[in-house]
XYZ file of C-alpha atoms in Angstrom:
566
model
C -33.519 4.233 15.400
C -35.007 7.601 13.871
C -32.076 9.816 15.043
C -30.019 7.118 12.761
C -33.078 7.184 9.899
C -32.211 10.527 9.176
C -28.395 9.939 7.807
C -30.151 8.490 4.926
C -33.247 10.662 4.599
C -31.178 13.376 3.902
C -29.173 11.507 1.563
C -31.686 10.740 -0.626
C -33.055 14.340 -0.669
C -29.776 15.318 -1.540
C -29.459 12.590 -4.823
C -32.469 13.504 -5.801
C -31.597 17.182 -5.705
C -27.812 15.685 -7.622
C -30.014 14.210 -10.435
C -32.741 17.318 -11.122
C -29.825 20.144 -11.414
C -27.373 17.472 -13.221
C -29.913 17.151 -16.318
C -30.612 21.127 -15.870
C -26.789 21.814 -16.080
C -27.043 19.468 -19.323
C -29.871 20.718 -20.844
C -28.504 24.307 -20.736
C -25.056 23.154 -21.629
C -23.483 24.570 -18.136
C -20.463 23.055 -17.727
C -18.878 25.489 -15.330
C -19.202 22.877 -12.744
C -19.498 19.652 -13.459
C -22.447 17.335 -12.089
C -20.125 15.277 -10.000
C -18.640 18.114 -8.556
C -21.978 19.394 -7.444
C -22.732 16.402 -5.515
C -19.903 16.087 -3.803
C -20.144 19.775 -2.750
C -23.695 19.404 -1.872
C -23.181 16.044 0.053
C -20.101 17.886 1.774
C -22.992 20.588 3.469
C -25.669 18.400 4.610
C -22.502 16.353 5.877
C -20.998 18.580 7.862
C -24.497 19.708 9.082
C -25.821 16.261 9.791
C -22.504 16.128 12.091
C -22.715 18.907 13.765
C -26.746 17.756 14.923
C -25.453 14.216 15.721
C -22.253 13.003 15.177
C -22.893 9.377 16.655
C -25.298 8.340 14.413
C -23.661 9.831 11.315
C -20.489 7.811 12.356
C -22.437 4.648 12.688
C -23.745 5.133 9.211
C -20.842 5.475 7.051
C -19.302 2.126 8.550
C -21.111 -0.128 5.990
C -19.986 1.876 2.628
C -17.708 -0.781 1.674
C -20.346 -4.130 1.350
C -22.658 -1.462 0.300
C -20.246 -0.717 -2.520
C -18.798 -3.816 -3.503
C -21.981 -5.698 -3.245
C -24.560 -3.198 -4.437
C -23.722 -0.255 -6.386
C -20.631 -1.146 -8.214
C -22.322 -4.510 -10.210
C -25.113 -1.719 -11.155
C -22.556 0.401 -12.557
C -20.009 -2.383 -14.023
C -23.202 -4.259 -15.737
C -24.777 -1.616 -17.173
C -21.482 -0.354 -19.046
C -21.560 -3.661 -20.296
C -24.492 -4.282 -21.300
C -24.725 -0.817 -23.276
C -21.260 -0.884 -24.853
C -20.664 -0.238 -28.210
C -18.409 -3.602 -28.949
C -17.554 -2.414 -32.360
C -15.560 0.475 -31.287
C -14.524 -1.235 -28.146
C -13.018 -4.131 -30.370
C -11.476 -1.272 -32.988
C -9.627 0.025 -30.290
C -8.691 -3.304 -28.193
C -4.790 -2.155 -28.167
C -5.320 0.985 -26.555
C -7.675 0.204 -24.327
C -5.728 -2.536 -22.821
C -2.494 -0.815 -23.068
C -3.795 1.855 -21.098
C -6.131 -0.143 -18.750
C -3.912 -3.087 -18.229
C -0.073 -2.014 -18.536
C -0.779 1.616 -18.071
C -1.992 0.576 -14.202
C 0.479 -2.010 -13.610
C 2.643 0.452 -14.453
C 1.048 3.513 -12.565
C 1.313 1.027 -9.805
C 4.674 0.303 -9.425
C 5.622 4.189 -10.064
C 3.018 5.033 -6.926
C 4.340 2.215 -4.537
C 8.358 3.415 -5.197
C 7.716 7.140 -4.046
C 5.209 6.069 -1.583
C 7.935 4.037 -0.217
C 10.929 6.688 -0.291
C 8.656 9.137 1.174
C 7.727 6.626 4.109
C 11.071 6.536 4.505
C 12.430 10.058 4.681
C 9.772 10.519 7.668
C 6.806 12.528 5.124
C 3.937 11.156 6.721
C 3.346 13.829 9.431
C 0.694 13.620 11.680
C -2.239 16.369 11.270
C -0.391 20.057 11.647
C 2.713 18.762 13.416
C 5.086 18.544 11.390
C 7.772 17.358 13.725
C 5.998 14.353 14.543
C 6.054 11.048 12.236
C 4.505 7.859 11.502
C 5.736 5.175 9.884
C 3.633 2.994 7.519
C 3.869 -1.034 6.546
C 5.137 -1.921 3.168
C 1.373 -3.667 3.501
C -0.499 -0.977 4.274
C 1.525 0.924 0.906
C 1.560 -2.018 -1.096
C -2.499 -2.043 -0.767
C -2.610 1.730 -1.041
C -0.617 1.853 -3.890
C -3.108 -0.630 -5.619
C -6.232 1.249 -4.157
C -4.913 4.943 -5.768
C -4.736 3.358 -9.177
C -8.267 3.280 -9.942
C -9.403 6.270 -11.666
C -12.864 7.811 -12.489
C -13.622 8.282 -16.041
C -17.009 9.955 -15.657
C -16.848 13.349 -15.517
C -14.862 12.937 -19.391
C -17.476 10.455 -20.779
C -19.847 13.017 -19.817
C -18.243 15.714 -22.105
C -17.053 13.672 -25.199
C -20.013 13.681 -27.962
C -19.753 9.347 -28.328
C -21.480 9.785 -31.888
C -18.478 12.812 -32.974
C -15.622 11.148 -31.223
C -16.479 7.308 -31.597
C -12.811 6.294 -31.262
C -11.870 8.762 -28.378
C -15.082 7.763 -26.563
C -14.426 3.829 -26.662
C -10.687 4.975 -25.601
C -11.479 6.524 -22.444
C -14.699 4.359 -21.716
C -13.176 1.194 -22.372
C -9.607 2.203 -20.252
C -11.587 3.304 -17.380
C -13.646 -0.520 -17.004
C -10.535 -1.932 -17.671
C -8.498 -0.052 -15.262
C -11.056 -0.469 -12.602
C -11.304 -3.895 -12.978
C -7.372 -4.863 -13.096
C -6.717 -2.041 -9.807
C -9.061 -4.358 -7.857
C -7.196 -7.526 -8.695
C -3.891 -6.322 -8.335
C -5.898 -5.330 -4.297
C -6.865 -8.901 -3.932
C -3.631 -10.678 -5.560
C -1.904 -8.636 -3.039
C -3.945 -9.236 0.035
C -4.193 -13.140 -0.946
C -0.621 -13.154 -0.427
C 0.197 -10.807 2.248
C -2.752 -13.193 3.948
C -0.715 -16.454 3.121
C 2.050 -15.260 5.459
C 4.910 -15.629 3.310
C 8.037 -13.560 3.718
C 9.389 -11.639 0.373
C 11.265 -13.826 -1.475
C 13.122 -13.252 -4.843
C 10.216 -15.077 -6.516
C 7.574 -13.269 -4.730
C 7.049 -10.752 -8.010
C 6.780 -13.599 -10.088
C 4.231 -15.061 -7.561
C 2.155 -11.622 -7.573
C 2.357 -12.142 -11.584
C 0.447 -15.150 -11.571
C -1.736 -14.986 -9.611
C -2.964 -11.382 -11.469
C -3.025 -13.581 -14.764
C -4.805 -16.435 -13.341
C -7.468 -14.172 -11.838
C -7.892 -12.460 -14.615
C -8.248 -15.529 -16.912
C -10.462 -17.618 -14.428
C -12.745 -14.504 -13.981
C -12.888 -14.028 -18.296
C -13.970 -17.836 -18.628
C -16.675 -17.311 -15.824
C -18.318 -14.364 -17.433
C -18.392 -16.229 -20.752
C -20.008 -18.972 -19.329
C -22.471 -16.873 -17.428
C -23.290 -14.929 -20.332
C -23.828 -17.405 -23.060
C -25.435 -19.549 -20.433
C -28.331 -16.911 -19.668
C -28.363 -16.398 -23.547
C -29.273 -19.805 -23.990
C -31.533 -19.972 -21.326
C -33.623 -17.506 -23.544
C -32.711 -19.355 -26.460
C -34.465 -22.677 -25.339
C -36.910 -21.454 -22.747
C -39.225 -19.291 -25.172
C -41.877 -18.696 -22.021
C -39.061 -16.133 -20.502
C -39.757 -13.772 -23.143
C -43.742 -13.806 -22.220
C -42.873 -10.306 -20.073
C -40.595 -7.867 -20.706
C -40.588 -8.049 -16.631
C -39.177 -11.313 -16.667
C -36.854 -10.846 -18.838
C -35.158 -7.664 -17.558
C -35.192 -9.360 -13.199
C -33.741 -12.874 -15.069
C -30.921 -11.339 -17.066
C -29.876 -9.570 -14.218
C -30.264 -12.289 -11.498
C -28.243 -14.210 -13.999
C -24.876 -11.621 -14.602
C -25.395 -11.062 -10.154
C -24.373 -14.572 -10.015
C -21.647 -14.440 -11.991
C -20.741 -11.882 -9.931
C -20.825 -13.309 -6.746
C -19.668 -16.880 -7.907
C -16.425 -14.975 -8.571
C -16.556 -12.921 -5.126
C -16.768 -16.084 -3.358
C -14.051 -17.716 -5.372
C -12.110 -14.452 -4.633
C -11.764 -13.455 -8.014
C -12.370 -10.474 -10.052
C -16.314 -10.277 -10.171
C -16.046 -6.735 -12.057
C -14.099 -8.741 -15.113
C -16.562 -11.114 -15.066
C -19.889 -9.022 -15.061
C -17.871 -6.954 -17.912
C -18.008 -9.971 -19.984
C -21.689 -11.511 -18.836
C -22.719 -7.671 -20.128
C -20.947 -7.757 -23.314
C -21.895 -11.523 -24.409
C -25.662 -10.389 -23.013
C -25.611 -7.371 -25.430
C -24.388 -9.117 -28.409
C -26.372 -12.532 -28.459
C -29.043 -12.292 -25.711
C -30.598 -9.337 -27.515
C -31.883 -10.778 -30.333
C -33.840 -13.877 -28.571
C -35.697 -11.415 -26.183
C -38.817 -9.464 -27.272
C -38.346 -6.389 -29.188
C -39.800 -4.278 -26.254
C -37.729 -6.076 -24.231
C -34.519 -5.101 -25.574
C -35.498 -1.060 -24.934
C -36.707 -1.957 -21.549
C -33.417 -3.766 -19.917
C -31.183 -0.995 -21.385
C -33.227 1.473 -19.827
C -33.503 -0.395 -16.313
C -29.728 -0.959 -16.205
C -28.887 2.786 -17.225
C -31.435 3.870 -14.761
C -29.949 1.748 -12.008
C -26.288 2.974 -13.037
C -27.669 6.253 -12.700
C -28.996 6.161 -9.248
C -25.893 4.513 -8.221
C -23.503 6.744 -9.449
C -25.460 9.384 -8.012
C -25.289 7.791 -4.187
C -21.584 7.192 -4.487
C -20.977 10.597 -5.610
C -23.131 12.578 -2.516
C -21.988 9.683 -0.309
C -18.573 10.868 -1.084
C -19.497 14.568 -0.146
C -21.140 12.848 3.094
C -17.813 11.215 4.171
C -15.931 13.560 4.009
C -16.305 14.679 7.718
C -15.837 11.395 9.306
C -11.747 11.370 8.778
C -11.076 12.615 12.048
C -13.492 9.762 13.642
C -12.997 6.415 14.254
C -16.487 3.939 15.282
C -15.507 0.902 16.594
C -18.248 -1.644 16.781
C -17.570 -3.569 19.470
C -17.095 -0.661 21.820
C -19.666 1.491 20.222
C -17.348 4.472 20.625
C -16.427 7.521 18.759
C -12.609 7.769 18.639
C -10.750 11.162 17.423
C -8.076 10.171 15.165
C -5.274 12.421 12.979
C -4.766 12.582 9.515
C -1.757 13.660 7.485
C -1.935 16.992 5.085
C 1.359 16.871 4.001
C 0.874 12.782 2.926
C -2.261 13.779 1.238
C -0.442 16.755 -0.762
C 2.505 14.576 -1.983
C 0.581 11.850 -2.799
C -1.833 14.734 -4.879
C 1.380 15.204 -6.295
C 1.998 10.966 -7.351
C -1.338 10.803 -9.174
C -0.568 13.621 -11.475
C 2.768 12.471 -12.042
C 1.831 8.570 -12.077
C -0.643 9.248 -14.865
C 1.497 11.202 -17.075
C 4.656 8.581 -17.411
C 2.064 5.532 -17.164
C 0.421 6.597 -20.133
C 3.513 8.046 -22.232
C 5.700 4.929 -21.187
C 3.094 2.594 -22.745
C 3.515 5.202 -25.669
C 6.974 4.957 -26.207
C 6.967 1.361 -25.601
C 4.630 0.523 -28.297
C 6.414 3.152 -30.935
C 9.953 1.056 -29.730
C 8.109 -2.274 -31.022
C 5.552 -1.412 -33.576
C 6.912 1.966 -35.247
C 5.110 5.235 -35.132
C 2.684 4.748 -38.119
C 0.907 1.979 -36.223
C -0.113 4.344 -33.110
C -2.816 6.156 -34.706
C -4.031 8.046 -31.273
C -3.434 12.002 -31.817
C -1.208 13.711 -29.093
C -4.621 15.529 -28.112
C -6.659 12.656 -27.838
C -3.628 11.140 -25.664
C -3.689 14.276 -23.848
C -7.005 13.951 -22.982
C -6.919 10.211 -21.954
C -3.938 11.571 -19.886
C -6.518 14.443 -18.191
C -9.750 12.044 -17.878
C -7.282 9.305 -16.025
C -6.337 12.068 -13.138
C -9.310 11.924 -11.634
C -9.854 9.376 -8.571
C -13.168 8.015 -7.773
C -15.482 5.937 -5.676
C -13.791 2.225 -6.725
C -10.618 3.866 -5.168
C -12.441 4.894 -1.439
C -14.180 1.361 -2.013
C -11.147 0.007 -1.597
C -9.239 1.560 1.008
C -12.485 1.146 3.422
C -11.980 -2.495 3.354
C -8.740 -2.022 5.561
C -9.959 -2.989 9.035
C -7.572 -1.976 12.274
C -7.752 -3.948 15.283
C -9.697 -1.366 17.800
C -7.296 -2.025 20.972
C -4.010 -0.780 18.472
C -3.992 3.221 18.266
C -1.208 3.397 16.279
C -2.530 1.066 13.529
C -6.027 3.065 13.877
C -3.513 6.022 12.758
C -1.898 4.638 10.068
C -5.045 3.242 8.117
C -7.112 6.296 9.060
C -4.388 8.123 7.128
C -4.487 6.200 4.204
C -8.497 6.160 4.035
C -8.512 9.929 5.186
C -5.463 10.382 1.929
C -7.514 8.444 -0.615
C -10.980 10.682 0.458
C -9.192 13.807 0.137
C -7.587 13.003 -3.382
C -10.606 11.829 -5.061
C -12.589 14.820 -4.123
C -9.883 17.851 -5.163
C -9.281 15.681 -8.299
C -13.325 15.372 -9.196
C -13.888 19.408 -8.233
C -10.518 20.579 -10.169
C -10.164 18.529 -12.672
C -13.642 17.618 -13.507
C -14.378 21.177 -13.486
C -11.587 22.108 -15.517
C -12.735 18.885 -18.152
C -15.028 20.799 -20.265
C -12.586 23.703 -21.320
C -9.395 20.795 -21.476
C -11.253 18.664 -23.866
C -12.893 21.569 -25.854
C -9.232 22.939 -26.414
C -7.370 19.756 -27.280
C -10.689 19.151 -29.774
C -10.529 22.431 -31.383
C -6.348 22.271 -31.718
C -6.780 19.028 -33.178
C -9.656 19.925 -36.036
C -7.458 22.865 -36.686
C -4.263 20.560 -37.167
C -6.539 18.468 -39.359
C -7.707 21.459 -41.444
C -4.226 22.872 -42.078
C -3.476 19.405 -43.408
C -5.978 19.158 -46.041
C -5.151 22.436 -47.358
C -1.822 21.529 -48.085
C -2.443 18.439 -49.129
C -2.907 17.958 -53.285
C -6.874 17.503 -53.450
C -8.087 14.722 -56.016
C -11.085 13.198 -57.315
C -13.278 11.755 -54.268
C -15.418 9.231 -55.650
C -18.842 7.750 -54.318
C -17.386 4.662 -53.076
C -13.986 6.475 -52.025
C -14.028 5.251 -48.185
C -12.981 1.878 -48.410
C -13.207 -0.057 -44.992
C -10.257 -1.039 -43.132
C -8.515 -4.553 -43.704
C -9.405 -6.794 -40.738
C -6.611 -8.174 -39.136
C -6.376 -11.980 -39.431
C -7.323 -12.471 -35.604
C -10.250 -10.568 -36.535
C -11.110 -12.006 -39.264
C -11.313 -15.670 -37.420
C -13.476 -14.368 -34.930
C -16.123 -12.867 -37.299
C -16.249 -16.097 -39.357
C -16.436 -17.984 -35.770
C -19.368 -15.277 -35.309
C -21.380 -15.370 -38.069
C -21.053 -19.382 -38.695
C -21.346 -20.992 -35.283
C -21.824 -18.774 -32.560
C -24.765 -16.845 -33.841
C -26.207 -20.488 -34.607
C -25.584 -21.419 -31.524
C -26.997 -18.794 -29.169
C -29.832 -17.417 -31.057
C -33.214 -18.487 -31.495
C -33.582 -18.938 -35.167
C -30.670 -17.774 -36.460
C -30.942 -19.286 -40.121
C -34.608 -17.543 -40.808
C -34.137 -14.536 -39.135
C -30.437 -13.635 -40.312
C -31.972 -11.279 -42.880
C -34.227 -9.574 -40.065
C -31.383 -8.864 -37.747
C -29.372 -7.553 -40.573
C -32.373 -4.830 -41.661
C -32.327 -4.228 -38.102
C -28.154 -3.248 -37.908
C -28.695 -0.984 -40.800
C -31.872 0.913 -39.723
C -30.311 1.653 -36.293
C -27.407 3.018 -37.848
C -28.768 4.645 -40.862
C -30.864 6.619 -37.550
C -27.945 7.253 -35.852
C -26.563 8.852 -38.869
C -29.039 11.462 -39.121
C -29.216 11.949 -35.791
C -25.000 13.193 -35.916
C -26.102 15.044 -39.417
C -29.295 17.105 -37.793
C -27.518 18.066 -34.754
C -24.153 19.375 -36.377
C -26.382 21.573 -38.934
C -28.535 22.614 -35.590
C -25.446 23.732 -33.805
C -24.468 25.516 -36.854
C -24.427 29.210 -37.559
C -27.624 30.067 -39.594
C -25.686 31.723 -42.047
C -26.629 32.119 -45.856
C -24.085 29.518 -46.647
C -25.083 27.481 -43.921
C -28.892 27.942 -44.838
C -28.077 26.619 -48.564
C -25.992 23.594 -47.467
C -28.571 22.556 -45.046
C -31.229 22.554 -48.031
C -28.532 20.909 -50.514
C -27.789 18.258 -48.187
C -30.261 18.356 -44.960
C -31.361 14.947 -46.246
C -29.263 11.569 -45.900
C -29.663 9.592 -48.930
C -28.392 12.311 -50.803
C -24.375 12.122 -49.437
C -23.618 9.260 -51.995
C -25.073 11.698 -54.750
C -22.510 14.870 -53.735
C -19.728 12.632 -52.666
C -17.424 15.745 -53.496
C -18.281 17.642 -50.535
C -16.202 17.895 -47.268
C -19.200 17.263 -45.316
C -20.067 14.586 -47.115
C -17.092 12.443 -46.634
C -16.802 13.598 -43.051
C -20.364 11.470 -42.980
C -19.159 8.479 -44.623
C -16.128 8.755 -42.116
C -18.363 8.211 -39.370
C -20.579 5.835 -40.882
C -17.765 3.138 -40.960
C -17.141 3.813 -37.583
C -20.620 3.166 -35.946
């Protein structure tokens, strides 16, 4: 028992060591090597160490990381981002996000499955360094990989796009990667519900796979709604809750972990759910807890994100030296297994090339239908969805550790061990070489892009800019149903009090964003260069209230730019 206690001892020393030099990294601005990358590379040291001292024990440990996942960390992680969304921008950009989150992965899917396929067949899956020997893989096992590889880590980008600058390119890349995560998973469990049923491939079988995705998408929507107005109600009606800030945090999460599990049990997609218990939460539920309240379950849930995030990424380090192991349970045996570098490499070589014509496709179809003035995504803020989406992360190993091979049959021991040992090895290359390469990609296609934008508004005829200039965008009709469904019913129905304290909540909307304002105004001056022209502009206009009173400056209107986008 404490030769096995130490696997995690030295885990935790090593998160906690992940956490301290991730905020030093950001609070020097290093971004050489990106936090992520450090704790894989950390956790891939005390691995390899805590191997070498006793391999048994570190084998037994990492046979539990997918319940710990699926059942633990990822709720943590799929709740908080939630719960702390920013809906407004998430709603703006609806079409894009779903394009690239819902027909981008169906699509990346079906792209990774064909070569995976044709490269099964022409005998590429070569065992370890041999590359005369060859073993074949199941249109299951692929199918189930294929789904698995889909899920990408969005991260490492979040982490470098300023949300407050980049509002729109934020709630892109943000709002694709939830998406994505949640429809790779279902496409994993549509597939395994009917591989499970034992039917044979029929003509209809596609169609079959079709619904089912829908339905389990739909079912798991309607749940979350449920659980989240429910528990908003709850509040609503049951005034006591809100006696302790303590209460309220434990209850609205007990509440969205049921929702959760009600759709786990019903085999449905519990991260689509919890999405939508975190969003209805955030945008009703806040406003019948106590003010104290409201700061204290953001905080909790970011600070449980955190430390999740953290484990999965130094747990990922960790595993990395138990590929060429197999622990069976029963037997309580260490068995050496092989993996597959060439698979691995060609399959590096799918992901790049998956991404790429997923997103563009979804481009090109939407410019085929629409027209090209209706696609208002930059080619540099596509190419830097395109970069963020490369990288594979921890939903991805999640998955393929839920394949289970019958401990008497070698050859299937092989064949998942190769697809678990692939999916390890691809989402820790991409997170250290594309993660570290992030910063200086993004900070590139940024720069190119405010230089495009300047060049433009040179050569474009200037004219009068006046103080009400910015006029906000025409709401589409859908939206414009659902914000009088809001404001009239909803609202009314959900929370406490609605009718006397509409005025209150609205103070409330403007104060936070008039703060937010200044917050993006200080910090651009503070990053400025203290120049003599900079110095004067910071006196003429250092102060907020005044950008309706020099509406003619650049700076100015850049401000009331971002102002209707908060």
């Amino acid at each position: 028992m404490s030769e096995y206690g130490a696997v995690p001892f030295a885990l935790m020393i090593v998160i906690v060591i992940y956490i301290v030099v991730g905020e030093y990294f950001k609070s020097i601005h290093f971004h050489l090597i990106h936090e992520t990358s450090f704790g894989i590379i950390i956790g891939m040291l005390v691995g390899l160490l805590l191997k070498w001292m006793d391999e048994n024990a570190y084998a037994q440990f990492f046979s539990l990381n997918a319940t710990i996942f699926f059942y633990l960390l990822l709720p943590l992680i799929i709740f908080s981002g939630g719960y702390n969304l920013k809906k407004k921008q998430f709603l703006k950009n609806f079409k894009y996000i779903v394009s690239f989150g819902f027909l981008s992965t169906l699509i990346n899917f079906i792209i990774t499955l064909t070569l995976t396929i044709a490269f099964n067949s022409w005998k590429l899956v070569r065992l370890g360094t041999n590359l005369d020997s060859h073993l074949p893989l199941s249109y299951d096992e692929m199918i189930k990989y294929s789904a698995t590889i889909c899920a990408t880590d969005s991260v490492a980008a979040l982490n470098l796009i300023p949300s407050q600058q980049y509002p729109k390119l934020f709630s892109v890349v943000f709002g694709e990667g939830m998406v994505n995560d949640a429809v790779s998973i279902i496409i994993f469990q549509a597939v395994t519900i009917l591989q499970q049923s034992g039917k044979s491939f029929e003509w209809y079988t596609p169609f079959e796979f079709i619904g089912r995705f829908l339905e389990n998408c739909i079912i798991s929507l309607l749940i979350g709604l449920f659980v989240g107005l429910f528990s908003t109600w709850c509040f609503k009606k049951c005034r006591f809750l809100t006696n302790s800030t303590t209460t309220e945090t434990v209850f609205a999460f007990l509440m969205a972990y049921m929702g959760y599990s009600i759709c786990e049990m019903l085999n449905l997609s519990g991260v689509i759910s919890l999405l939508m218990i975190g969003i209805m939460m955030s945008h009703y539920q806040g406003y019948n807890i106590s003010q104290l309240g409201r700061v204290t379950t953001r905080v909790t849930f970011e600070s449980l994100s955190l430390g999740a995030e953290a484990f999965l990424y130094v747990f990922l380090g960790f595993a990395m030296w138990n590929q060429t192991t197999y622990y069976s349970p029963l037997t309580q045996d260490i068995y050496y297994v092989e993996v597959s570098w060439v698979f691995a490499l060609l399959q590096l070589g799918i992901v790049i090339l998956a991404r790429y014509l997923s997103i563009y496709i979804v481009y090109w179809i939407s410019i085929a239908i629409q027209g090209p003035k209706v696609w208002k995504l930059t080619k540099y803020e596509m190419s830097i969805c395109c970069f963020a989406g490369m990288v594979r992360g921890s939903v991805a190993f999640a998955l393929i550790e839920t394949l289970v091979a019958s401990p008497t049959d070698g050859i299937q021991i092989n064949q998942i061990n190769i697809l678990q040992s692939c999916v390890l090895y691809i989402v820790i290359v991409t997170t250290l070489i594309f993660g570290t390469a992030m910063p200086f990609f993004i900070n590139i296609q940024i720069k190119k892009q405010l230089e495009e934008e300047e060049r433009k508004s040179i050569s474009e005829i200037p004219t009068p800019i006046l103080p009400d200039s910015p006029k906000k965008k025409e709401l589409s009709e859908a939206q414009k149903i659902i914000k009088y469904m809001d404001e009239h019913y909803f609202k009314r129905w959900f929370i406490y009090d609605y009718e006397n304290r509409k005025e209150k909540i609205t103070q409330e909307k403007k104060q936070i964003k008039t703060e937010t304002l200044q917050e993006i105004y200080e910090k651009a001056f503070s990053e400025a260069s203290e120049d003599e022209s900079v110095k004067q502009r910071n006196e003429d206009f250092i102060s907020l209230p005044s950008i309706e009173e020099k509406p003619t400056s650049p700076l100015i209107v850049k401000m009331q730019e971002l102002s209707q986008q908060i």
